[in-house]
PDB file of C-alpha atoms in Angstrom:
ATOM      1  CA  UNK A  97     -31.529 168.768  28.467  1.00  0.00           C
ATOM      2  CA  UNK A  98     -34.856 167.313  29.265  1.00  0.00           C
ATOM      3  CA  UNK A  99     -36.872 170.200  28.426  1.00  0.00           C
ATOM      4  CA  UNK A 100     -35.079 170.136  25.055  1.00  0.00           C
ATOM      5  CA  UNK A 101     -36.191 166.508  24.660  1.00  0.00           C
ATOM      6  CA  UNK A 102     -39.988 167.139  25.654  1.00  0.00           C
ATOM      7  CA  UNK A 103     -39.868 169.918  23.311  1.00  0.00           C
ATOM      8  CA  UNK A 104     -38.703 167.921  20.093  1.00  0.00           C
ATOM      9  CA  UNK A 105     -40.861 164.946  21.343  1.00  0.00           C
ATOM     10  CA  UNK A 106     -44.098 167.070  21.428  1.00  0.00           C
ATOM     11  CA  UNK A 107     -42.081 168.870  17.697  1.00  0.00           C
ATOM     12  CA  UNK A 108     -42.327 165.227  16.342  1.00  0.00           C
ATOM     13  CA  UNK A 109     -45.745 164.255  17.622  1.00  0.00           C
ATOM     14  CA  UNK A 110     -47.159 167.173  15.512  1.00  0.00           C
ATOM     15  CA  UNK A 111     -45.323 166.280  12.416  1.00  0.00           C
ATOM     16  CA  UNK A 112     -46.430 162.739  12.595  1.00  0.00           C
ATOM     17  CA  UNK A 113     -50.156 164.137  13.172  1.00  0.00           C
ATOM     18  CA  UNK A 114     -49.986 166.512  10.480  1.00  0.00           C
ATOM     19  CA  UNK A 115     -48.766 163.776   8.197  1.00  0.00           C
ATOM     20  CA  UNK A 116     -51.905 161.366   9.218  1.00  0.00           C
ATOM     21  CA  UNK A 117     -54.156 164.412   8.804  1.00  0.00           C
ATOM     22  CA  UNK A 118     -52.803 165.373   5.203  1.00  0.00           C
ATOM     23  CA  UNK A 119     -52.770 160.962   4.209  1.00  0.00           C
ATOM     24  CA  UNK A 120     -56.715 161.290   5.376  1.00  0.00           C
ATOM     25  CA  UNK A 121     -57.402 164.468   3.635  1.00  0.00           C
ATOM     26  CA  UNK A 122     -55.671 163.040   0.301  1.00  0.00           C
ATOM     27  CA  UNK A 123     -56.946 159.944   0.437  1.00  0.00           C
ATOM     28  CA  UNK A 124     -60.960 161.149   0.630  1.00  0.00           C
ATOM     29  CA  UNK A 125     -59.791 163.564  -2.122  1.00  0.00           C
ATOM     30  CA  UNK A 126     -59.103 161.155  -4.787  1.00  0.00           C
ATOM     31  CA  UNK A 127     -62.539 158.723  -3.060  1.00  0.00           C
ATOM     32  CA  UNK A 128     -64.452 162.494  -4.017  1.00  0.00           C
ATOM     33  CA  UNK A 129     -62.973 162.849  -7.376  1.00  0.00           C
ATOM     34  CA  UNK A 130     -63.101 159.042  -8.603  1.00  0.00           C
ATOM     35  CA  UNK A 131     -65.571 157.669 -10.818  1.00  0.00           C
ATOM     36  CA  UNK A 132     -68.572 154.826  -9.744  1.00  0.00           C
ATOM     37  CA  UNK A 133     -66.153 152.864 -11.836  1.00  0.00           C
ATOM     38  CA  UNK A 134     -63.192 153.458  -9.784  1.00  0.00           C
ATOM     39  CA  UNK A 135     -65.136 153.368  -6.449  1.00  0.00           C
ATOM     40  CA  UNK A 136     -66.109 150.021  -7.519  1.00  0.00           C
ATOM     41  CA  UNK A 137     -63.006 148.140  -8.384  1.00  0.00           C
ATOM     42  CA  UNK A 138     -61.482 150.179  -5.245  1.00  0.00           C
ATOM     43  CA  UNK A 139     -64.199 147.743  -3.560  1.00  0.00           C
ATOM     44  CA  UNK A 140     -64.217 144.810  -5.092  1.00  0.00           C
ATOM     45  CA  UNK A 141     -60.650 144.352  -4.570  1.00  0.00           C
ATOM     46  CA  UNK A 142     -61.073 144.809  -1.061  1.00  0.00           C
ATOM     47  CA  UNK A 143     -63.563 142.203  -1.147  1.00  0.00           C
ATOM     48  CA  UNK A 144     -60.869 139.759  -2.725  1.00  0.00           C
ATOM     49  CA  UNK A 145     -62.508 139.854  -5.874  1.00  0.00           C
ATOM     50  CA  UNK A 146     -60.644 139.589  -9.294  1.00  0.00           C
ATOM     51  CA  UNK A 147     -61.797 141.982 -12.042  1.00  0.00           C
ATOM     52  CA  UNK A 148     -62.241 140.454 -15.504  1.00  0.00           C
ATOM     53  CA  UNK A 149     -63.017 141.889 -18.784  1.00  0.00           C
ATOM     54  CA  UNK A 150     -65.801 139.713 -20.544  1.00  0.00           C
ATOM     55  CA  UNK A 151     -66.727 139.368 -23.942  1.00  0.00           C
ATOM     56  CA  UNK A 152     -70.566 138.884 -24.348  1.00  0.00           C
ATOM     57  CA  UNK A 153     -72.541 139.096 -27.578  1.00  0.00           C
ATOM     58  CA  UNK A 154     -71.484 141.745 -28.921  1.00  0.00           C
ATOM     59  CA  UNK A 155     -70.588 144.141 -25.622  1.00  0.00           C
ATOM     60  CA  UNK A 156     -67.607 144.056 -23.214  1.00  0.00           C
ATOM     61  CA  UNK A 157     -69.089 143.291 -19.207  1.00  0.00           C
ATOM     62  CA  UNK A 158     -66.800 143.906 -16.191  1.00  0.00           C
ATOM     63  CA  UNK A 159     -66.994 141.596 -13.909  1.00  0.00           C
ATOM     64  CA  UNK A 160     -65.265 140.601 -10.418  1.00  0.00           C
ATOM     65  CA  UNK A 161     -64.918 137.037  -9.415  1.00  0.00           C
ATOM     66  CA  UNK A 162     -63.354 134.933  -6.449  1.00  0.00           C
ATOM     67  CA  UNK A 163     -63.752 131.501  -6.266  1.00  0.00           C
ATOM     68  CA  UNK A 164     -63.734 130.430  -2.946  1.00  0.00           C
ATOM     69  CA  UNK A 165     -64.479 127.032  -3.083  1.00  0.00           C
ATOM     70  CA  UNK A 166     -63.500 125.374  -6.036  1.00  0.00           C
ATOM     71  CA  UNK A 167     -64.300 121.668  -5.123  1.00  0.00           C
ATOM     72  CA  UNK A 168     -68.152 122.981  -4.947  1.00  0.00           C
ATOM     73  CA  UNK A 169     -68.459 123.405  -8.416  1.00  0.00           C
ATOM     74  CA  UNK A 170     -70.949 126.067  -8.019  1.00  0.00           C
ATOM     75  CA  UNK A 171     -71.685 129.811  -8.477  1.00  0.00           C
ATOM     76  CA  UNK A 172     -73.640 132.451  -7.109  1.00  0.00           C
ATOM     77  CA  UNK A 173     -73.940 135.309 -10.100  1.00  0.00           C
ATOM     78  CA  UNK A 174     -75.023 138.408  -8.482  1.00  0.00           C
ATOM     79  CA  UNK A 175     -76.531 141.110 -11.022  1.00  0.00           C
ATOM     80  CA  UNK A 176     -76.847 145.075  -9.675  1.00  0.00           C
ATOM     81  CA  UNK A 177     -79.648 147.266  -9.980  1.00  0.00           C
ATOM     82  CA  UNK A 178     -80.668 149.886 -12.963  1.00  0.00           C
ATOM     83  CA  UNK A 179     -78.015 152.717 -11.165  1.00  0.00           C
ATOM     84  CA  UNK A 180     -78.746 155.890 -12.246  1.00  0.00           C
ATOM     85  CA  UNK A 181     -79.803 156.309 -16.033  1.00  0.00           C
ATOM     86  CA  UNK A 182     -81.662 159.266 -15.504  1.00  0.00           C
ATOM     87  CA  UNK A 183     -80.314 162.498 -12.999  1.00  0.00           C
ATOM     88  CA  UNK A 184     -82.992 164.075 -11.382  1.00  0.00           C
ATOM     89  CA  UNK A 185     -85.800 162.379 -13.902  1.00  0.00           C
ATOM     90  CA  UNK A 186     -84.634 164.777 -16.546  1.00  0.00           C
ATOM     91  CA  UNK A 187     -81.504 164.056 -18.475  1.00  0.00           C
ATOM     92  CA  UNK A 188     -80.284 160.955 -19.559  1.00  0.00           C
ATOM     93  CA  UNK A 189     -77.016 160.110 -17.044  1.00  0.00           C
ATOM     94  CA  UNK A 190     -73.592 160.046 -19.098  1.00  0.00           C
ATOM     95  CA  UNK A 191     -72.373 157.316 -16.284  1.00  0.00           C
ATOM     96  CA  UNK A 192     -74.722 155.021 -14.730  1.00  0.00           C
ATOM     97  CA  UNK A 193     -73.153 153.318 -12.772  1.00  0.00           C
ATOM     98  CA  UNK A 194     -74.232 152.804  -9.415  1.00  0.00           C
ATOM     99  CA  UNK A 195     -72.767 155.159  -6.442  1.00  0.00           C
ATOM    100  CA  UNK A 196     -74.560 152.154  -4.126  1.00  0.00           C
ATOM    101  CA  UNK A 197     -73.694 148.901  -5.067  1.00  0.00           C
ATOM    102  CA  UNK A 198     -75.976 146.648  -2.987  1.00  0.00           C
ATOM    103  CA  UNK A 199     -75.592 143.192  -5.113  1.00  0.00           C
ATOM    104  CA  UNK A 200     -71.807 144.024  -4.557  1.00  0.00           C
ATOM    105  CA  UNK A 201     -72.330 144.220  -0.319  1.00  0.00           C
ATOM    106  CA  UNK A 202     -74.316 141.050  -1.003  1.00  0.00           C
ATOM    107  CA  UNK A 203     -71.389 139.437  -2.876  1.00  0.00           C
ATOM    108  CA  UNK A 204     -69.206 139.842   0.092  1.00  0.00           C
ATOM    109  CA  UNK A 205     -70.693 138.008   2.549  1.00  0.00           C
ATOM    110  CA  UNK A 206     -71.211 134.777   0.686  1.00  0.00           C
ATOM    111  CA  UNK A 207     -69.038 132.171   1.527  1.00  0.00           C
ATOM    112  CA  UNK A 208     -69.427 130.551  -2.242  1.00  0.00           C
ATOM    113  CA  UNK A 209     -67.774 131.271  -5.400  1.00  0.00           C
ATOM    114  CA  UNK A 210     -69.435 134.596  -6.872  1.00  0.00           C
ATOM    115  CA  UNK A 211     -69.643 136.540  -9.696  1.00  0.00           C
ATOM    116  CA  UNK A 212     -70.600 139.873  -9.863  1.00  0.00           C
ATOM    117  CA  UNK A 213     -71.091 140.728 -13.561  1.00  0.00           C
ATOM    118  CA  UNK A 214     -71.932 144.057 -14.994  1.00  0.00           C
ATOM    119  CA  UNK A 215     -74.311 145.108 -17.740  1.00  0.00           C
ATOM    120  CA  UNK A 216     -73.361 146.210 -21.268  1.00  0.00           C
ATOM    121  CA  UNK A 217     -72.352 150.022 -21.088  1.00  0.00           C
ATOM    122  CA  UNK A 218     -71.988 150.186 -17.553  1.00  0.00           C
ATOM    123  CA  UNK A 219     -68.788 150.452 -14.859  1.00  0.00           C
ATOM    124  CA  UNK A 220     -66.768 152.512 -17.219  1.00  0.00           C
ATOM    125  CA  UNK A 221     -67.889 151.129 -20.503  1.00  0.00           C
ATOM    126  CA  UNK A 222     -70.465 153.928 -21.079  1.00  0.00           C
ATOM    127  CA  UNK A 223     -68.506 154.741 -24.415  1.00  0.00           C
ATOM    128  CA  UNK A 224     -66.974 151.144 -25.545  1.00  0.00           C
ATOM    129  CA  UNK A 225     -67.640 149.789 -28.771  1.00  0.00           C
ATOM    130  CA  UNK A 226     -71.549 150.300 -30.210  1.00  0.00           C
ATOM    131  CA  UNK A 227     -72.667 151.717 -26.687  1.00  0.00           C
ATOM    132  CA  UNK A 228     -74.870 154.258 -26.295  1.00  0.00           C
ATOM    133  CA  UNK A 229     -77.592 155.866 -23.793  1.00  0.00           C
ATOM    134  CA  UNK A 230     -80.507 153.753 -25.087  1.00  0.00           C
ATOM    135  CA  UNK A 231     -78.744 150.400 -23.320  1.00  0.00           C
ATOM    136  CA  UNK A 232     -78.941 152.405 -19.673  1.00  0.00           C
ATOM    137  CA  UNK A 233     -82.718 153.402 -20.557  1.00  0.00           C
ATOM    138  CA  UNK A 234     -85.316 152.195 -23.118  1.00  0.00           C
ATOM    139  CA  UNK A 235     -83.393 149.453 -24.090  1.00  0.00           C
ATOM    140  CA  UNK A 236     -82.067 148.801 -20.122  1.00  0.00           C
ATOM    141  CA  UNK A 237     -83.393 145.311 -20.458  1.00  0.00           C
ATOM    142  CA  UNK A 238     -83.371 144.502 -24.000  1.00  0.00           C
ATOM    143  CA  UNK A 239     -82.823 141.167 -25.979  1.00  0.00           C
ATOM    144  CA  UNK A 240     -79.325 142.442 -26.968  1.00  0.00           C
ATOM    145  CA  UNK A 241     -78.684 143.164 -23.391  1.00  0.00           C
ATOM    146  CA  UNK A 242     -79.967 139.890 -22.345  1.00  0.00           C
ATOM    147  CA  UNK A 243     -78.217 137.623 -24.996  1.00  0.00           C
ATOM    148  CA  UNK A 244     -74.981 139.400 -23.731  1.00  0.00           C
ATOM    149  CA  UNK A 245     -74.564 139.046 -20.336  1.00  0.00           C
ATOM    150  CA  UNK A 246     -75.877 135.348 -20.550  1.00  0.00           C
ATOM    151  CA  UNK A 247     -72.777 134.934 -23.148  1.00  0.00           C
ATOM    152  CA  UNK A 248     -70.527 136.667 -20.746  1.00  0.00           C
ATOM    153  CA  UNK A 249     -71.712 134.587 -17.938  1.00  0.00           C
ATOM    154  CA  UNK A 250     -71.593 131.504 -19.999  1.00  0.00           C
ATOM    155  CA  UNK A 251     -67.724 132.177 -20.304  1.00  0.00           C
ATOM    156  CA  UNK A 252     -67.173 131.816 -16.762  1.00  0.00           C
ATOM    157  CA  UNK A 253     -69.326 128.973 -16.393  1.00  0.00           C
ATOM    158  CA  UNK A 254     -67.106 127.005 -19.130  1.00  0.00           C
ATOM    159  CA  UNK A 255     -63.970 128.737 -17.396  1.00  0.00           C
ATOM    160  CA  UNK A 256     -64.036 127.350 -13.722  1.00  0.00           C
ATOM    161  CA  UNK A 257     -66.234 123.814 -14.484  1.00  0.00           C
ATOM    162  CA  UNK A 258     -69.614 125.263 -12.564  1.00  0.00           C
ATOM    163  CA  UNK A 259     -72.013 122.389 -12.435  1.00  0.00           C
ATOM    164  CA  UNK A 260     -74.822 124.439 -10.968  1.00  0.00           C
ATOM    165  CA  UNK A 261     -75.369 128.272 -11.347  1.00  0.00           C
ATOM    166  CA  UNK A 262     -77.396 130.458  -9.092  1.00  0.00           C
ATOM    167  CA  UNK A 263     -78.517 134.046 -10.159  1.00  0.00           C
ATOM    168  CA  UNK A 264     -79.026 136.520  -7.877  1.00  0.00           C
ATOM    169  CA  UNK A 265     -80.861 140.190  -8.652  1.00  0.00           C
ATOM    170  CA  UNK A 266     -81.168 142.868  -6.771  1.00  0.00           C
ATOM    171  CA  UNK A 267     -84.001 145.856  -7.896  1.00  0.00           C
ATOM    172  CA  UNK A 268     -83.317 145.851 -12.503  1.00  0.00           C
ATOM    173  CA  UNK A 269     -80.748 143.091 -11.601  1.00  0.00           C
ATOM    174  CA  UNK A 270     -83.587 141.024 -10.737  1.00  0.00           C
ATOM    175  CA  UNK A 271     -85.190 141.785 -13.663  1.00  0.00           C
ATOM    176  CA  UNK A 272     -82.425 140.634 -15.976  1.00  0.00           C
ATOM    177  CA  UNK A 273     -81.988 137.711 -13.797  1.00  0.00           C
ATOM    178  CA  UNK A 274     -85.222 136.604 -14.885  1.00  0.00           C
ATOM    179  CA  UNK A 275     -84.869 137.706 -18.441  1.00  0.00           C
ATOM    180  CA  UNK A 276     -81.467 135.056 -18.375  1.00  0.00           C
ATOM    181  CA  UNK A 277     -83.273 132.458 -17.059  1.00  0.00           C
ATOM    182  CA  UNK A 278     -86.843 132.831 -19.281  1.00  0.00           C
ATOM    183  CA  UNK A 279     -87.228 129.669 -21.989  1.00  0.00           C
ATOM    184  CA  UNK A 280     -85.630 132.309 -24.927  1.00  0.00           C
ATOM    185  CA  UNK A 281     -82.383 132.594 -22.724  1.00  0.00           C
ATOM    186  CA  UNK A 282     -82.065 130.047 -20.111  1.00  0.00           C
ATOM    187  CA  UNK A 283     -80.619 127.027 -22.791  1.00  0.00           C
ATOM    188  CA  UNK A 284     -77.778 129.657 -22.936  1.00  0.00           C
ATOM    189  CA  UNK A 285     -76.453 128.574 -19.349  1.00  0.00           C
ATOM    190  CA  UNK A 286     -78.125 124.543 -19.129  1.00  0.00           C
ATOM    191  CA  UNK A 287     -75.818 124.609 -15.710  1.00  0.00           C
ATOM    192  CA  UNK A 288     -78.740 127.607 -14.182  1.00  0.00           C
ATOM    193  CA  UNK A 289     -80.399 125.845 -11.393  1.00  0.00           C
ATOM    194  CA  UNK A 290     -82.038 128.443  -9.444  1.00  0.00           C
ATOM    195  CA  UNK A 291     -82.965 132.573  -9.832  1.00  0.00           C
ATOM    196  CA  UNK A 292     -83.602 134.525  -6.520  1.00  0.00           C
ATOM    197  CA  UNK A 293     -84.625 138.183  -6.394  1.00  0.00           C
ATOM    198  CA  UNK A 294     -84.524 141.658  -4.029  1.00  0.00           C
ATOM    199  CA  UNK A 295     -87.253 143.938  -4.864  1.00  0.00           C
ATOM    200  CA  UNK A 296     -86.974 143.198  -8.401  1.00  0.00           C
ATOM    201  CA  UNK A 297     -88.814 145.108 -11.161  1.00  0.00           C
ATOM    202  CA  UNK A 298     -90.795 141.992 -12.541  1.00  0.00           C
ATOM    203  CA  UNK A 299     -93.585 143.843 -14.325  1.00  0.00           C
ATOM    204  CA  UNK A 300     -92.309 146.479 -15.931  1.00  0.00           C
ATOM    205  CA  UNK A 301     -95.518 147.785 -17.713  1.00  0.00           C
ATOM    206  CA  UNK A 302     -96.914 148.163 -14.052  1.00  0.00           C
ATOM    207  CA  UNK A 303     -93.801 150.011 -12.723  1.00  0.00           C
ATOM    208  CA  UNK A 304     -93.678 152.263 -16.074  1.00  0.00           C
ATOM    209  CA  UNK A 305     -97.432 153.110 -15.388  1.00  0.00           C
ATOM    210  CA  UNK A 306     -97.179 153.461 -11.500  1.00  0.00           C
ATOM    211  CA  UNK A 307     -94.488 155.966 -11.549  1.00  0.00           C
ATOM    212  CA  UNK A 308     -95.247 157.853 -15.149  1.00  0.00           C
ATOM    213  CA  UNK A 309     -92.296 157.017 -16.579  1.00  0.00           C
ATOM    214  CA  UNK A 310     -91.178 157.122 -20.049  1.00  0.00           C
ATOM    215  CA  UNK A 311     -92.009 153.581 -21.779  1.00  0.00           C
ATOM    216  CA  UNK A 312     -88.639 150.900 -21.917  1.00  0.00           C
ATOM    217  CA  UNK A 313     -89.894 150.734 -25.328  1.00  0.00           C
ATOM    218  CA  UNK A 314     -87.178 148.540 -26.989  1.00  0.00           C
ATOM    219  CA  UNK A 315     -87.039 146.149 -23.358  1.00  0.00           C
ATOM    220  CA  UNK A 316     -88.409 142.574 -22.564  1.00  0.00           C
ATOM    221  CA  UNK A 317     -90.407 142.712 -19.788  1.00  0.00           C
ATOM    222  CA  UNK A 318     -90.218 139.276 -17.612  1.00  0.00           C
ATOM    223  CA  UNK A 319     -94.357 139.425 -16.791  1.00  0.00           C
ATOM    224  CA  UNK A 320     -94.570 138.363 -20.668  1.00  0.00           C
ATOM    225  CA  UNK A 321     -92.028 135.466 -21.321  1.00  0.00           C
ATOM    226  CA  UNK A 322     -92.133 132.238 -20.111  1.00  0.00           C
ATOM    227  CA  UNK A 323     -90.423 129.837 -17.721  1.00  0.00           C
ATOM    228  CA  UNK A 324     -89.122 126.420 -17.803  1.00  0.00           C
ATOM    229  CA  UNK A 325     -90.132 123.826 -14.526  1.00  0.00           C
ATOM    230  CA  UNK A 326     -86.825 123.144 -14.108  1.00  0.00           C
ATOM    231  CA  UNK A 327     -85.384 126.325 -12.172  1.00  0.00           C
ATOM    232  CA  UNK A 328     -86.148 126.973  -9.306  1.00  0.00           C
ATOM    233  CA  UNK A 329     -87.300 130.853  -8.289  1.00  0.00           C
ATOM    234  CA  UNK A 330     -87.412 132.622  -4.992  1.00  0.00           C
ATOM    235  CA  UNK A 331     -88.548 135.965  -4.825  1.00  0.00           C
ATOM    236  CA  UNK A 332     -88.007 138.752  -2.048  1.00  0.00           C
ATOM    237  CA  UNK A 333     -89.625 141.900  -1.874  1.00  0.00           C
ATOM    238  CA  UNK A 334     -90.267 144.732   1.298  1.00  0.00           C
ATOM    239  CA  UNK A 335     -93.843 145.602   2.945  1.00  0.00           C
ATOM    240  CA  UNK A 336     -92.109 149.090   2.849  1.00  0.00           C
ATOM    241  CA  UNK A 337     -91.084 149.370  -0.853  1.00  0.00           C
ATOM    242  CA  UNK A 338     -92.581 152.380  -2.245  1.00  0.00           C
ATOM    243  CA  UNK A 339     -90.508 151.757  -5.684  1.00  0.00           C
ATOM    244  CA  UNK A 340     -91.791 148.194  -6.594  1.00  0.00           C
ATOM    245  CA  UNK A 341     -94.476 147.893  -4.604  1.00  0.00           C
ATOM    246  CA  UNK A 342     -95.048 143.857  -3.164  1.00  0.00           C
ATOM    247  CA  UNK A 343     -98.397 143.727  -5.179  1.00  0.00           C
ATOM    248  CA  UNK A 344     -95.949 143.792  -8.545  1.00  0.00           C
ATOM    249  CA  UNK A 345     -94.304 140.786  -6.969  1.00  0.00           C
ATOM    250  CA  UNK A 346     -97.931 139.170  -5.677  1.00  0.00           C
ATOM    251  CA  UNK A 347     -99.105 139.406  -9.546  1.00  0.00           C
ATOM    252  CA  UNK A 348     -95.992 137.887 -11.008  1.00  0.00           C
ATOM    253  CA  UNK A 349     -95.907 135.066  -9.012  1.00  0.00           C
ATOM    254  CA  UNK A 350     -99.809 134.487  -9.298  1.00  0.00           C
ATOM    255  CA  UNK A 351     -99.234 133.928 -13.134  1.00  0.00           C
ATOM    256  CA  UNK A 352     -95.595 132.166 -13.031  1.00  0.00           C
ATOM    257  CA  UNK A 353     -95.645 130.549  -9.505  1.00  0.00           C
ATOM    258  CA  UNK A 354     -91.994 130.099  -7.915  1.00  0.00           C
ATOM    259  CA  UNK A 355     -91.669 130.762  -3.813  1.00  0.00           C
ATOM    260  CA  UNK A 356     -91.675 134.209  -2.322  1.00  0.00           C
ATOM    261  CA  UNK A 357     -91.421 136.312   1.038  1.00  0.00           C
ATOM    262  CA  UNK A 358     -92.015 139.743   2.105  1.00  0.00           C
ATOM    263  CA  UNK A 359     -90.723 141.470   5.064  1.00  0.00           C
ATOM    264  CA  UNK A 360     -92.558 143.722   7.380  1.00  0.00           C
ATOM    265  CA  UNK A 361     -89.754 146.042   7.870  1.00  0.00           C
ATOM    266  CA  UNK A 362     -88.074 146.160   4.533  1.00  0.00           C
ATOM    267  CA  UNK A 363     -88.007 148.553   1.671  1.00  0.00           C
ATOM    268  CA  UNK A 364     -86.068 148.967  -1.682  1.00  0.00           C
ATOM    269  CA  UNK A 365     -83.055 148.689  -0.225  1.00  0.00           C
ATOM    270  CA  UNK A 366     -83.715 148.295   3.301  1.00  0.00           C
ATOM    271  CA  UNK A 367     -82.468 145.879   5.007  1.00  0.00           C
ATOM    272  CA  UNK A 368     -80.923 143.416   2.378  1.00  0.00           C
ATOM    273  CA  UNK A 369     -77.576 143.222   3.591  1.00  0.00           C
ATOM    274  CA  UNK A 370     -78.268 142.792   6.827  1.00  0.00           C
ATOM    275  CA  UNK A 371     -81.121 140.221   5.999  1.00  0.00           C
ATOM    276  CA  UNK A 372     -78.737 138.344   3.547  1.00  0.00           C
ATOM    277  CA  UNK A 373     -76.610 136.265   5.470  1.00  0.00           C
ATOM    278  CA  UNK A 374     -79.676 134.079   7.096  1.00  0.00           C
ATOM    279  CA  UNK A 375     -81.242 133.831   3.994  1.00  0.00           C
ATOM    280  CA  UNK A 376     -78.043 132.304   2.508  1.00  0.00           C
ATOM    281  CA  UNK A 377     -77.575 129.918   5.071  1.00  0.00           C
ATOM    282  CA  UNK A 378     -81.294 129.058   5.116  1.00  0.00           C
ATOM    283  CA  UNK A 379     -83.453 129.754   2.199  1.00  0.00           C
ATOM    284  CA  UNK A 380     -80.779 130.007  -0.545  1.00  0.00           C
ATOM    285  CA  UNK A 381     -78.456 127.364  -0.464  1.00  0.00           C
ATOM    286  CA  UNK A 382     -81.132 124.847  -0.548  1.00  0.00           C
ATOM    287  CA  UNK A 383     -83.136 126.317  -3.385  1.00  0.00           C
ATOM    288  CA  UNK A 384     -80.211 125.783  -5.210  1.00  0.00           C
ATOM    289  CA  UNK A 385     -79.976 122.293  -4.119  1.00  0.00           C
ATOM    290  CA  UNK A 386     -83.677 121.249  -4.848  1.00  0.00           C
ATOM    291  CA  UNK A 387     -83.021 120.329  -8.131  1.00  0.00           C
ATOM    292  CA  UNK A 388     -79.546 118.037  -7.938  1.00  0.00           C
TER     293      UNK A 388
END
């Protein structure tokens, strides 16, 4: 009798380990075989962030939001990087969506109500409406690009009664952020109080020309517009960033002022995230406070 029940004990054991196994190798199956897209909202939800379908100027933007503090009346937008519109520095991505969504990570650990809005033709919407490859590359960071994800963000604005709007841009993120907040775009959003950036692409003549890249012929680039005094800007680049070097960030800043940092041990991409929450607590949240 008892060597019966050890035996079905140790028969059940292996079923229920089996069963685990199989749920683990299923579930990183369908993580493999999902899109950015997917991978994305998979994320975002488990951030606690809603995802919203926005109507800009003329293009549809995902977007995830999660107000978190209501009473604040404030916003932190964070925009994402370029992705991938080229593979291999060849042909022209059909998806280019990010696989590494650092303004997402970013998102997450900041405690205020946040946005995380996408770009025209991006997170799914590659083939929606009048998209096409040109808004992922030449035309990445175009005034039709521009004009639509202030729109989009303008919606929100109106939507949950934001008195003061931060934008936050991480690598081409940063370089839309500053495109939304130049004196063409910037009356779009009069509740924009402050624009920070991560290794942001803010020359983009100088980038195009450093790294022999095809020309964003039919893009703004934010060296060339101008700026209002009334918004604040704090800009963040790393010593170590071989992709937009700090001396893009030195020259900017020389001809359009704002504040700016740059960290011995940083790179592109190293070591936002773990950087971020200190300079939220510290450097961020009172930039956007300067001008109340």
């Amino acid at each position: 009798m008892y060597s019966q029940c050890f035996i079905n004990k140790q028969s059940t054991f292996r079923k229920r380990t089996f069963w685990y196994l199989g749920c683990l190798v299923l579930m990183s199956c369908i993580t493999a075989c999902s899109t950015p897209a997917q991978r994305l909202d998979m994320r975002a939800e488990d951030y606690g962030m809603q995802r919203r379908v926005l109507l800009g100027d003329a293009f549809n933007h995902i977007a995830y939001v999660k107000i978190s503090r209501p009473e604040s009346h404030r916003l932190h937008v964070y925009i994402e990087g370029d992705g991938r519109p080229w593979l291999g520095g060849k042909y022209i991505s059909k998806d280019p969506t990010t696989k590494r969504p650092l303004a997402l990570s970013l998102a997450k650990l900041d405690p205020e109500n946040v946005l995380y809005l996408g770009r025209p033709c991006y997170m799914g919407l590659e083939q929606d409406g009048i998209c096409n490859e040109k808004y992922w590359t030449s035309a990445r960071y175009s005034a039709a690009v521009t004009a639509s994800m202030s729109a989009a963000l303008k919606q929100v604005v109106d939507e949950y009664d934001i008195r003061v709007t931060s934008l936050i841009g991480y690598s081409g993120g940063g370089s839309l952020a500053m495109l939304m907040a130049s004196d063409t775009y910037a009356p779009i959003i009069p509740t924009l109080e402050s624009v920070v950036t991560l290794s942001a692409n803010l020359d983009v003549a100088a980038w195009v020309k450093m790294h022999r890249y095809l020309p964003l012929s039919e893009s703004l680039d934010p060296m060339q517009l101008g700026y209002t005094s009334g918004i604040n800007f704090l800009h963040y680049s790393g010593a170590e960033d071989d992709n937009i070097p700090p001396s893009h960030l030195l020259k900017f800043v020389e001809k359009h002022g704002g504040q700016y940092k740059i960290f011995d041990d940083a790179d592109h991409s190293c070591c936002w995230v773990e950087l971020w929450p200190e300079l939220l607590a510290q450097e961020v949240e009172s930039l956007g406070r300067v001008a109340e």
